[in-house]
Each structure stands twice: as structure tokens, then as C-alpha cells.
CSV table of C-alpha atoms and ligand atoms in Angstrom, one decimal:
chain,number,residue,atom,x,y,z
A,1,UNK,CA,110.7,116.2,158.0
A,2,UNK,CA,111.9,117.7,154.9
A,3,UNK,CA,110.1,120.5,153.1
A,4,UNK,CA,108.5,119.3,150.3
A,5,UNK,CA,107.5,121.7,147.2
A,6,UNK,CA,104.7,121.0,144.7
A,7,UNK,CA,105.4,123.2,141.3
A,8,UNK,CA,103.7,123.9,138.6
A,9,UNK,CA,105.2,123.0,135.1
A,10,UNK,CA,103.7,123.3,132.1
A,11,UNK,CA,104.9,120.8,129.0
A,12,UNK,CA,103.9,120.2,126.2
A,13,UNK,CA,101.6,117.6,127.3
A,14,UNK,CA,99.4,120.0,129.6
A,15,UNK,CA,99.8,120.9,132.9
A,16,UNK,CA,101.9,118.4,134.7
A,17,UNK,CA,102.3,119.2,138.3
A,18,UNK,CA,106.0,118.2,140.1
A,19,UNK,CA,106.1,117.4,143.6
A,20,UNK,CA,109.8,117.4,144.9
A,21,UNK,CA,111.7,117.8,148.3
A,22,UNK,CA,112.4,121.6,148.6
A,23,UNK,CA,115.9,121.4,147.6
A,24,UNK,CA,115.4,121.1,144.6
A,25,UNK,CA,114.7,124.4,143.2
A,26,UNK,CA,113.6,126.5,139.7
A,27,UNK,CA,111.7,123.8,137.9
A,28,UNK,CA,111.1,123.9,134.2
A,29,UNK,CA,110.1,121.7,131.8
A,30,UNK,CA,112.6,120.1,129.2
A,31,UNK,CA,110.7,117.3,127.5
A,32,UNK,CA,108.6,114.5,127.6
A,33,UNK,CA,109.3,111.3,127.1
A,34,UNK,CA,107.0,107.8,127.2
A,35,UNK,CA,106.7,107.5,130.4
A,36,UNK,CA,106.3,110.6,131.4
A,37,UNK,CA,107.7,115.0,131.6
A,38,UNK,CA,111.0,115.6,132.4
A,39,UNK,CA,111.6,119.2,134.1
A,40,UNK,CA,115.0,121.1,134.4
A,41,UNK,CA,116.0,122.0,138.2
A,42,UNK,CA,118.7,123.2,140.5
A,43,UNK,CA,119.6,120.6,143.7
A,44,UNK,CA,120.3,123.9,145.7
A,45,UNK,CA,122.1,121.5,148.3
A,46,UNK,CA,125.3,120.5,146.0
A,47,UNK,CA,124.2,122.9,143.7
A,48,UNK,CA,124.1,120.8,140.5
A,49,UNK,CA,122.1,120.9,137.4
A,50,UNK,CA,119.7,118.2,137.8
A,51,UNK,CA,116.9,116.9,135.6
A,52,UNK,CA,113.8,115.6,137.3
A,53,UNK,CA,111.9,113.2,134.9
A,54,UNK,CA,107.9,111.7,136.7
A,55,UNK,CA,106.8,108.5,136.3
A,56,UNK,CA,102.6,108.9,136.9
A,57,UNK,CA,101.2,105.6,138.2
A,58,UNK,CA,104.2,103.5,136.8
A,59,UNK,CA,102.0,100.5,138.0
A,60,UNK,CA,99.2,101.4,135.6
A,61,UNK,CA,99.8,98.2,133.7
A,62,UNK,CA,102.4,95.8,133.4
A,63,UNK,CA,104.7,97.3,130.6
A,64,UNK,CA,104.9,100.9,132.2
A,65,UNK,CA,105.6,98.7,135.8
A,66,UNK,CA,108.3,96.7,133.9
A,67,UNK,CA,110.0,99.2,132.1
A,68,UNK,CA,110.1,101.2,135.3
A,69,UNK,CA,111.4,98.7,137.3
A,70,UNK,CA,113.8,97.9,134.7
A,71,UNK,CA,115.1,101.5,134.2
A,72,UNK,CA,115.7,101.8,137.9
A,73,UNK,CA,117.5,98.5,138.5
A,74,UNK,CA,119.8,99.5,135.6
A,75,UNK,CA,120.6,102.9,136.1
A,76,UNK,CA,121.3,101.5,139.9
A,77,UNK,CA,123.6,99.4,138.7
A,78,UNK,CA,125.9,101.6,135.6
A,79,UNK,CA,128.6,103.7,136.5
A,80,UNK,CA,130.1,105.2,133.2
A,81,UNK,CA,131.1,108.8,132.1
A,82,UNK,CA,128.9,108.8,128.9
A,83,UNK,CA,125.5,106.8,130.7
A,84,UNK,CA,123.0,108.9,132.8
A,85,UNK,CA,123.7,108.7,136.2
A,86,UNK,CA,120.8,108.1,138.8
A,87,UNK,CA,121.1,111.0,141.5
A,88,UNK,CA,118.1,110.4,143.8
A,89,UNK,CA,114.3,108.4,143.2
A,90,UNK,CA,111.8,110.2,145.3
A,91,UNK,CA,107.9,109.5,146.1
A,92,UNK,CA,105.9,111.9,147.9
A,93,UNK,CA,104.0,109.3,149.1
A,94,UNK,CA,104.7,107.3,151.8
A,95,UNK,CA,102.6,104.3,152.1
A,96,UNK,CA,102.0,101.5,149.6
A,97,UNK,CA,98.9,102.5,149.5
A,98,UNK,CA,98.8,105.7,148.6
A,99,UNK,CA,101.8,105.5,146.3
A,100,UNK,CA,101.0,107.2,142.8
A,101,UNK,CA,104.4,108.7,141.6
A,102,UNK,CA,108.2,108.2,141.2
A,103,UNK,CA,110.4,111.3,140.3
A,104,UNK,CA,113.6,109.8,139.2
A,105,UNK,CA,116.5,112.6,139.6
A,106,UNK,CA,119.6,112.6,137.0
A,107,UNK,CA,122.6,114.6,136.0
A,108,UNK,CA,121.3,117.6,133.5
A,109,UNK,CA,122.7,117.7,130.0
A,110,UNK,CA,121.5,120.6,127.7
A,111,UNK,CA,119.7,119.0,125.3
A,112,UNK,CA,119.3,115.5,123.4
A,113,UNK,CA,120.7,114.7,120.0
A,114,UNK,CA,117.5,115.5,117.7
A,115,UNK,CA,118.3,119.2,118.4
A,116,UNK,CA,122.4,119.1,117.0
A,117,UNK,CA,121.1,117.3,113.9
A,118,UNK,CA,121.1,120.2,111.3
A,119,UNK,CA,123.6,121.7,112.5
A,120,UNK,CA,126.5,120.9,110.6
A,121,UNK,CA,129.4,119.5,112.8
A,122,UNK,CA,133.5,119.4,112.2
A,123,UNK,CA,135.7,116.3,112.4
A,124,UNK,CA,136.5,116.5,115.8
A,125,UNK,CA,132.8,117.1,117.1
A,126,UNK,CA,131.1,114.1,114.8
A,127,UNK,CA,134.2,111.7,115.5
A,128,UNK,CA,134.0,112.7,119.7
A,129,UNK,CA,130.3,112.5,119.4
A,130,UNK,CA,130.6,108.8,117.9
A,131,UNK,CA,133.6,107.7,120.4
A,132,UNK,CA,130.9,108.4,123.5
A,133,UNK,CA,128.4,106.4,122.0
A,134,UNK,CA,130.6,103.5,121.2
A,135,UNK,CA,132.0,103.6,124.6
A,136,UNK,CA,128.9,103.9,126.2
A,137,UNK,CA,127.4,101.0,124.5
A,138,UNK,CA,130.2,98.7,125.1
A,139,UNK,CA,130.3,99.5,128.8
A,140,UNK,CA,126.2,98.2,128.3
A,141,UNK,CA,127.1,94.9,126.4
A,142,UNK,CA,129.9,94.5,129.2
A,143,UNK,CA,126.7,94.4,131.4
A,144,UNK,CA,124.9,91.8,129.1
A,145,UNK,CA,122.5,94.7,127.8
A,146,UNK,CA,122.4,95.0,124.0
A,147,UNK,CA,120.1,98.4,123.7
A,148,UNK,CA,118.3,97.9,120.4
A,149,UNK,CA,116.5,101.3,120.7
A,150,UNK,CA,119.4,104.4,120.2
A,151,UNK,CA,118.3,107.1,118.6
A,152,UNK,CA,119.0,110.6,118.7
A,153,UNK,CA,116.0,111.3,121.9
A,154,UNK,CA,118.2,108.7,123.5
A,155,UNK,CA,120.8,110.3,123.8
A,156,UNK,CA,121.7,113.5,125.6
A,157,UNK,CA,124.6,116.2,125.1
A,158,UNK,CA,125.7,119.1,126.6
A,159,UNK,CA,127.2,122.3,124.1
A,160,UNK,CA,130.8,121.0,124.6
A,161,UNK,CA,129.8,117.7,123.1
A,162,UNK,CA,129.7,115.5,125.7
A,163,UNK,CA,127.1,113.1,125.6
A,164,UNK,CA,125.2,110.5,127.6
A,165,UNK,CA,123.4,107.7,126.7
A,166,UNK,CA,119.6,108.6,128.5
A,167,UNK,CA,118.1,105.0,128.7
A,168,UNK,CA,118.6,101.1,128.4
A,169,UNK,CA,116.9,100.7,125.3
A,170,UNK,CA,114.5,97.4,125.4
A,171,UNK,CA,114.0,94.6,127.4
A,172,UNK,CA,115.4,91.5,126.0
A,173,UNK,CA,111.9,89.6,125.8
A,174,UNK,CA,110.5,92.5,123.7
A,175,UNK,CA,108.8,91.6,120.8
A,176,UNK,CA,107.7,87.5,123.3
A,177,UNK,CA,105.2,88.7,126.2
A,178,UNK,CA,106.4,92.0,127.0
A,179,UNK,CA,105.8,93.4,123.6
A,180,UNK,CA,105.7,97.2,124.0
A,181,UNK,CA,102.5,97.8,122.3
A,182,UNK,CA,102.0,101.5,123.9
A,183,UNK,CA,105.4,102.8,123.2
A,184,UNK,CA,106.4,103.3,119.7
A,185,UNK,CA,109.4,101.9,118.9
A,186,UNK,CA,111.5,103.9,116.8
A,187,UNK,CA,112.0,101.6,113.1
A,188,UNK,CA,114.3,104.0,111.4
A,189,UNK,CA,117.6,103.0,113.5
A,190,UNK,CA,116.8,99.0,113.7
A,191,UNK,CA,119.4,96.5,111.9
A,192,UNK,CA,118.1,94.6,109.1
A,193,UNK,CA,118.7,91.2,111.4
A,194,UNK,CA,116.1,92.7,113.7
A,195,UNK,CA,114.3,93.7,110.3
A,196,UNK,CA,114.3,90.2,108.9
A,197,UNK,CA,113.8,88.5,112.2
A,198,UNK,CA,117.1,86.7,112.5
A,199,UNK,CA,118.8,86.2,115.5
A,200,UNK,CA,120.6,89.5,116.6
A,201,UNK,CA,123.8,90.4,118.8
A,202,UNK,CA,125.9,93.7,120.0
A,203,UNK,CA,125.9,94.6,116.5
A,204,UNK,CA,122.8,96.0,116.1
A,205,UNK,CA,123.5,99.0,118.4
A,206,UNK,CA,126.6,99.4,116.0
A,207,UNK,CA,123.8,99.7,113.5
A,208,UNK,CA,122.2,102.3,114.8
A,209,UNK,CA,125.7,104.2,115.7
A,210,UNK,CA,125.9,104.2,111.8
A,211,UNK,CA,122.2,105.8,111.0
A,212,UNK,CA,123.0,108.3,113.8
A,213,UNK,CA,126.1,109.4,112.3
A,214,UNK,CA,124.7,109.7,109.1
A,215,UNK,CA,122.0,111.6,110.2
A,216,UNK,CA,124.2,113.8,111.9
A,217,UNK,CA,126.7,114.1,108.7
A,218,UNK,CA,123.8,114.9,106.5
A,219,UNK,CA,121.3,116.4,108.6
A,220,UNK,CA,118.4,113.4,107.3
A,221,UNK,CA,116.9,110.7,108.5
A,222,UNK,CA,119.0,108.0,106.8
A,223,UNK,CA,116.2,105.0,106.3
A,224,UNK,CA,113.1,107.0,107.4
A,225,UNK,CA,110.9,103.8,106.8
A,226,UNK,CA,107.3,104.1,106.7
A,227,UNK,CA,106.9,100.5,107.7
A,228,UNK,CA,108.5,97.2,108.0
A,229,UNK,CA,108.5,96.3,105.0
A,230,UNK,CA,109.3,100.0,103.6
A,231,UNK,CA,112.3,99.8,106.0
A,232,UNK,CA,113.6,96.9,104.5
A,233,UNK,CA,113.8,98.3,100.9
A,234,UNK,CA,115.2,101.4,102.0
A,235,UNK,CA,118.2,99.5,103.2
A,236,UNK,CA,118.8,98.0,99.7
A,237,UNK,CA,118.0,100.4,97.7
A,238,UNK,CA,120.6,103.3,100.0
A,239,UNK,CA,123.0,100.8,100.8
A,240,UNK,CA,122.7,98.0,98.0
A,241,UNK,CA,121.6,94.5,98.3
A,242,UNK,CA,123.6,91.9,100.4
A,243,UNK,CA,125.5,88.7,99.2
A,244,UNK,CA,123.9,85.8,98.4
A,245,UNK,CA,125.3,84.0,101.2
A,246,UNK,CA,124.0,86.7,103.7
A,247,UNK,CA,119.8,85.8,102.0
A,248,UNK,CA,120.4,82.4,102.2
A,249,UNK,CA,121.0,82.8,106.1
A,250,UNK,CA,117.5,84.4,106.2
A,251,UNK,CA,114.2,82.2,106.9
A,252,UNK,CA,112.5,81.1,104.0
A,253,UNK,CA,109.6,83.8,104.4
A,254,UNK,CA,111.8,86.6,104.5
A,255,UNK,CA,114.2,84.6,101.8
A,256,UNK,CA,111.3,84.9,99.6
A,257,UNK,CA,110.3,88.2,99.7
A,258,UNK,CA,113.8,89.0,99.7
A,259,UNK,CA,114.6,87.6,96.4
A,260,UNK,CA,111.2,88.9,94.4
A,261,UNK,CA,112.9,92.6,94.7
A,262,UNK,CA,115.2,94.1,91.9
A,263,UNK,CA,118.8,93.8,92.8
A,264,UNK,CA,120.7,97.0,93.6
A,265,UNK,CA,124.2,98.0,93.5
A,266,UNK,CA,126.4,98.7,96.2
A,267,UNK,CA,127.0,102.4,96.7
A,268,UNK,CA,130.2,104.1,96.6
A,269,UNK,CA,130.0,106.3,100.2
A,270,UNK,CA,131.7,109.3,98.2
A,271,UNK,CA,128.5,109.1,96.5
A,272,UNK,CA,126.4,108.8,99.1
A,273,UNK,CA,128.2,110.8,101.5
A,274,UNK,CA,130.6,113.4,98.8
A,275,UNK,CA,132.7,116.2,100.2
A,276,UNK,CA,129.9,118.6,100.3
A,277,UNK,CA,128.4,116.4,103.3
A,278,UNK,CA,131.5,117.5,105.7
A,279,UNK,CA,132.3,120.6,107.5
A,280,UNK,CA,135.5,120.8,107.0
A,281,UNK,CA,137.3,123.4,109.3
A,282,UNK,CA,141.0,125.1,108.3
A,283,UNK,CA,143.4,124.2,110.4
A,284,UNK,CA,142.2,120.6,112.3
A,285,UNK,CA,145.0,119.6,113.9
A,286,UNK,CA,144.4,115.3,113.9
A,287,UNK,CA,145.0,114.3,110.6
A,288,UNK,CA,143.4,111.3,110.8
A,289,UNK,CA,140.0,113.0,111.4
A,290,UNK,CA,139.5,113.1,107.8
A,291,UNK,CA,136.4,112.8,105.1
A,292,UNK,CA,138.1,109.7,104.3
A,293,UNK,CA,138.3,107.9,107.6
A,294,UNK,CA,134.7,109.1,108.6
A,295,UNK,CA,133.7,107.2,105.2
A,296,UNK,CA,135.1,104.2,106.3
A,297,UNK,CA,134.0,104.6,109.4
A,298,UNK,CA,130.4,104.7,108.3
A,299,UNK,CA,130.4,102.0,105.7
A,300,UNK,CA,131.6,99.6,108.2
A,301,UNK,CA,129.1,100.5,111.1
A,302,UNK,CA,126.3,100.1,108.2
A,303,UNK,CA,127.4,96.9,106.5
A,304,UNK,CA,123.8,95.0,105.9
A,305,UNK,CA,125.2,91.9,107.0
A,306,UNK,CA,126.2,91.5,110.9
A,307,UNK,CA,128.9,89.1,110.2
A,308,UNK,CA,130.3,91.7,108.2
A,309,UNK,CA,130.1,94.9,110.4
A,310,UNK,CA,132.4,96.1,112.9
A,311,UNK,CA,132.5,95.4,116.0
A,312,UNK,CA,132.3,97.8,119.1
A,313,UNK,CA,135.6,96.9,119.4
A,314,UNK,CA,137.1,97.8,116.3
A,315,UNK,CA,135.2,100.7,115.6
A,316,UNK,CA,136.7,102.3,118.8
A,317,UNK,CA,140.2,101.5,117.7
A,318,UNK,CA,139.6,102.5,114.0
A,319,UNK,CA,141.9,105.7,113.4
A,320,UNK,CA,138.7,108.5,112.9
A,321,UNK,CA,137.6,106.9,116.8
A,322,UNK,CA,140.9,106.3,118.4
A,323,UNK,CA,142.4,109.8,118.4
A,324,UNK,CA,139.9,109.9,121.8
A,325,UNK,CA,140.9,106.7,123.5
A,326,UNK,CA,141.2,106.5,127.5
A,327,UNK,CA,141.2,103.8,129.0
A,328,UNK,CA,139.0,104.5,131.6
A,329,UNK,CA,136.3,104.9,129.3
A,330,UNK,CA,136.8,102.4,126.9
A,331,UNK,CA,138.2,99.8,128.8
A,332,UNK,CA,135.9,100.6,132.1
A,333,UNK,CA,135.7,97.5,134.4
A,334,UNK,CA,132.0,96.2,133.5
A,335,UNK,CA,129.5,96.1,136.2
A,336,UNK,CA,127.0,93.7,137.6
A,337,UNK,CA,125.7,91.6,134.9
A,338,UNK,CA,122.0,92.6,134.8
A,339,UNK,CA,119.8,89.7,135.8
A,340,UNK,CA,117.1,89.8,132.6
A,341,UNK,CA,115.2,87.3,135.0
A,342,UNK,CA,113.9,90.9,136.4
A,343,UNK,CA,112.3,91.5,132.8
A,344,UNK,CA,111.0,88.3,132.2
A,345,UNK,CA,108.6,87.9,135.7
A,346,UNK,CA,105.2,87.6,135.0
A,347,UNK,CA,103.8,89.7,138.2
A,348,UNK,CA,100.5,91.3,138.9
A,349,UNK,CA,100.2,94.9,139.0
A,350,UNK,CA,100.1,94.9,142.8
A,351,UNK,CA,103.3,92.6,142.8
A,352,UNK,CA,105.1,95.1,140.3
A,353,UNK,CA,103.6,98.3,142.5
A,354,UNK,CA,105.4,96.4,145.8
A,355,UNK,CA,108.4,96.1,144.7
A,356,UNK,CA,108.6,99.6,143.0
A,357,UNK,CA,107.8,100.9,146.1
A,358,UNK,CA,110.5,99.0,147.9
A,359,UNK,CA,113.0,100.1,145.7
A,360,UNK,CA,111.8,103.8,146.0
A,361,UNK,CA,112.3,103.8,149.5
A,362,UNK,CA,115.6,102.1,149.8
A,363,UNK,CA,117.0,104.9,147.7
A,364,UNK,CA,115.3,107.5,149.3
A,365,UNK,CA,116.9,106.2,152.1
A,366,UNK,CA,120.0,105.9,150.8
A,367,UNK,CA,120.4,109.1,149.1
A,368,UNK,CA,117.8,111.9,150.6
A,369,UNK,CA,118.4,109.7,154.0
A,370,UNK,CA,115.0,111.5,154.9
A,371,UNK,CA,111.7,110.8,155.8
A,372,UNK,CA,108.4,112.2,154.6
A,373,UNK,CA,105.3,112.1,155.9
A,374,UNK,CA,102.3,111.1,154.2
A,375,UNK,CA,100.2,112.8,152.4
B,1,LIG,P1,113.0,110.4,128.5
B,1,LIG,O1,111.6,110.3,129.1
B,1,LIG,O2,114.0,109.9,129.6
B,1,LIG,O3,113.2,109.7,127.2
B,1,LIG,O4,113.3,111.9,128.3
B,1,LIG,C1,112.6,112.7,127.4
B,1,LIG,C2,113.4,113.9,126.9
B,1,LIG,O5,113.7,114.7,128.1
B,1,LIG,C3,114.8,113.6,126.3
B,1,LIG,O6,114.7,113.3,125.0
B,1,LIG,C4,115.5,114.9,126.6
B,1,LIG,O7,115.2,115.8,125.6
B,1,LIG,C5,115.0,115.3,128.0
B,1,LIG,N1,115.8,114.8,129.1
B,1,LIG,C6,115.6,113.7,129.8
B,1,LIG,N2,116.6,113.6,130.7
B,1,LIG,C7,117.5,114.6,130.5
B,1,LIG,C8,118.7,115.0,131.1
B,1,LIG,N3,119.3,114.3,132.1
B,1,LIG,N4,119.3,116.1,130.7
B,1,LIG,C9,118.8,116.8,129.7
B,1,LIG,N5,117.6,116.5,129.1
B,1,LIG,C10,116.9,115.4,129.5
């Protein structure tokens, strides 16, 4: 029977007690998320870094059951440098019955992006930071998952600047039944398709690659919208107003409202992102790591129109990306396609709680290969 430890670790959301095998050792916390804390710990059997994120009651009601589910599937089925890797899923408790938790057990990065922004970064670490993300997203669409929901939180680095992408973003029936009304979907990284309810693709995660590096240029929320509406003008008034053609694509609703605002002019990005915006280090050796190429960079990723923007593709071979390019992290065989029938069954609590549970204990299986006794 393996040794199991309950600690103590305080967050910021009170006291939120951990209950993991005894291996894993020096628990702290590191952040909280929607579904639940995440604590820092040592796995004193390999002796890795891990961080240890609890799910209470992921059953509680259908969208926390879902988006567990969902999360676990996935992260079961990725294997990519810059996506979180699942280590091990634990339960301390051992019936159906009784189960209550899921401790889900990843590789431990220092610290997610929210905390680099302000500081101001050099060519090399803004162009690296940008190649992981596009990387990691295109090894995602590979899979048939377009994330919708990157933002900085989502994202986790380490002080060398690698980076891994933390979570699958949303289900693709968000926003039909499994409308996320408890979790607060970040607005301030979502395309203006998504905006203007049109249909959307990949590009939107190219989307939010653009706000991020923005954000991380300038050290501001590019389109801090206060609403959905507010969103919407922010995007024309920062990055101008799109074509003609582009609003006539829109439904007549949004084509309306659309065309009773003032028109504004394109901006020149030296304006909106001059010299002054870029740490610019003596002596970088990649020349085409310049202010220039991060410019064009940007106003491609942020083109309003999707038709327009680059692709995940192209981005990764434009010359301030490709100075990083490997091939087996670009062009990384894809895996599984993800079955989004998963998302989209309508199951009772007890249903969602069953197979939760199965899932927990084939892992445990497979990776603790352990047994616990109740509790
Ligand atoms: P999550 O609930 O997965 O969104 O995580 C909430 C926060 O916990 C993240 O924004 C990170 O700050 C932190 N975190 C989660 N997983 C990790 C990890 N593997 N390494 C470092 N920090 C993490």
C-alpha cells in the first residue's frame, strides 16, 4: 500500500488541503486556477519538479465534469515539447462512492506568462517566446483542437524562456449547451470573428498570438475590453476599421451596428508600436530579429479580417519566427484526432462521475501502478 500524505497548503483561496502519495514531497502553493489550487512539489522518486493542480468534486455539475473529463482525455492524448505533459492523475479515494477528488500531476514550469509581462524582453526572448506558442498551437489544430482561450495564465514558462501551453482552451460546443457560465472567459484575446459571431477557424488562436505579443512588447493589455461591444470598438479604433468587403461578410445585425460607428484609419505599427517599444540589446547576433520583422510580424497575426491573417503556417516560417525552426517541433507528427463527441454527451452527473473515475484509475494504474486503500 503506498504511503499517502495529506498537507496543508495555504492559497490564496483559503486553506486547501492536498492529499498525495508520499512521494511526492515539499508542497507549496503556486496558483489557482478555475477549477481548482495548483501547489508546487518534488516527485522524490525521479526527482522532478512537478506541479500538483486539485480538482474538488469535478462532478459538482456538468461543466466542471466536462471540462474535466475533457482536460484529461486531451492531455492523455498530446505529446509536444511546448504543451503540459500529464505525469500521473491520483484519487485518494478508492471507490466510486466515496470519490471526491482528482489531483492531476504535471511537469513544473516557474511561472505563467502574466508575470514576464512588464518586463521588457530582447529580440531573441519575444521572437522564441512567440515560435513556442505557434508551435504548440499547430501541434493542437493538427489534433482538430482550435483553443480559442490563450492568454497569458495559459501559458507557462520557465526563466530560460521556454514555455508550455497549460490547457486546451474551450470545448468546441461552447457558447450551444455547454456554455461556460461559471468560468469567465477571458474577452480581451478573442478575434473579432468570434466577436461578431461569424464562423471561426485556426486563425483565431493566431489572434490571440498577436494580443499576447503585444502585450508582451508593450507591457499592456492590448484591447482591454470592458464588454462585447467595448471589445469590438477597441479593435477599430487601435487597429483601424476593416474593408468593406470584410462587413459585408458579417450578419446583418452585426453589419448594422458595424456601419453606424465613425470610420477609423489604419494604423501605421511604427506608430503604434515605435522604437521606444523594443529592447533592443548591443550585439544580437540574428539579424533578422529586428524591430522591423517583429512589426510585421504583429500586423499580420492582428489583421481584423481572418481571410487576411497569417496563418500558423506562415507565421512560423516568417524570418523574425524561423531563426528557431526544428522540425521536430514544428513539423511534430499530429496525434490522435480528439473525438469532440466526448464534449458534446449530454450525461448525468453520476454518468460524468463514472467515467471520471474510470479514467482516474486506469492511470493510476498505469503510472503509480499502486493500489490505495480506501479511506
Ligand atoms: P490552471 O488551473 O491549470 O489554469 O493553473 C492556474 C495557475 O497555476 C497557472 O496560471 C500557473 O500560474 C500555475 N500553474 C499551473 N500549472 C503549472 C505548472 N505546470 N507549472 C507552473 N505553474 C503552474
Amino acid at each position: 500500500m503506498m504511503d499517502r500524505l495529506s498537507q496543508q497548503a495555504d492559497s490564496s483561496s483559503g486553506n486547501t488541503e492536498f492529499t498525495v502519495p508520499g512521494r511526492f514531497q515539499n508542497l507549496f502553493p503556486i496558483g489557482i486556477g478555475a477549477q481548482g489550487a495548483v501547489c508546487a512539489a518534488i516527485d522524490t522518486v525521479t526527482g522532478m519538479p512537478v506541479a500538483i493542480k486539485k480538482l474538488s468534486r469535478p462532478f459538482q455539475d456538468v461543466t466542471h465534469a466536462k471540462r474535466a473529463y475533457r482536460e484529461i482525455k486531451l492531455m492523455r492524448l498530446v505529446d509536444h515539447p511546448f504543451i503540459i505533459k500529464l505525469l500521473y492523475a491520483y484519487s485518494p479515494q478508492t471507490t466510486l462512492r466515496s470519490f471526491r477528488d482528482i489531483y492531476l500531476f504535471t511537469e513544473r514550469m516557474d511561472t505563467n506568462l502574466s508575470a514576464v509581462i512588464g518586463n521588457p524582453l530582447d529580440h531573441e526572448r519575444l521572437s522564441f517566446l512567440i515560435y513556442q506558442m505557434l508551435c504548440g498551437i499547430k501541434y493542437l489544430h493538427s489534433a482538430g483542437i482550435i483553443h480559442r482561450d490563450l492568454k497569458p495564465t495559459n501559458i507557462v514558462v520557465r526563466a530560460d524562456c521556454s514555455l508550455k501551453i497549460l490547457d486546451f482552451g474551450l470545448a468546441r460546443s461552447v457558447g450551444t449547451t455547454f456554455m461556460m457560465t461559471q468560468y469567465v472567459v477571458t474577452r480581451y484575446y478573442r478575434a473579432p470573428e468570434v466577436i461578431l459571431n461569424l464562423d471561426y477557424d485556426t486563425k483565431v488562436d493566431i489572434w490571440a498570438i498577436g494580443c499576447i505579443m503585444a502585450e508582451l512588447l508593450t507591457g499592456q493589455v492590448l484591447l482591454p475590453g470592458t464588454d462585447h461591444v467595448d471589445q469590438w470598438n477597441r479593435i477599430i479604433t487601435t487597429l483601424g476599421t476593416p474593408s468593406a468587403e470584410f462587413i459585408s461578410r458579417c450578419n446583418q445585425s452585426e453589419r448594422r451596428y458595424i456601419e453606424t460607428l465613425p470610420v477609423h484609419p489604419r494604423p501605421q505599427f511604427d506608430q503604434l508600436f515605435p522604437d521606444s517599444s523594443f529592447l533592443v540589446v548591443e550585439g544580437t547576433r540574428t539579424v533578422s530579429l529586428n524591430n522591423q520583422n517583429a512589426r510585421d510580424i504583429l500586423q499580420r497575426m492582428l489583421a481584423i479580417d481572418p481571410l487576411e491573417r497569417i496563418s500558423v503556417q506562415d507565421a512560423l516560417a516568417h524570418p523574425y519566427v524561423n531563426v528557431w525552426f526544428q522540425e521536430d517541433e514544428v513539423n511534430r507528427p499530429a496525434p490522435a484526432p480528439y473525438d469532440h463527441a466526448f464534449d458534446e454527451q449530454e450525461l448525468t452527473i453520476d454518468q460524468w462521475k463514472a467515467l471520471l473515475f474510470q479514467e482516474i484509475q486506469e492511470i493510476q494504474g498505469l503510472t503509480l501502478g499502486t493500489s490505495t486503500s480506501d479511506n
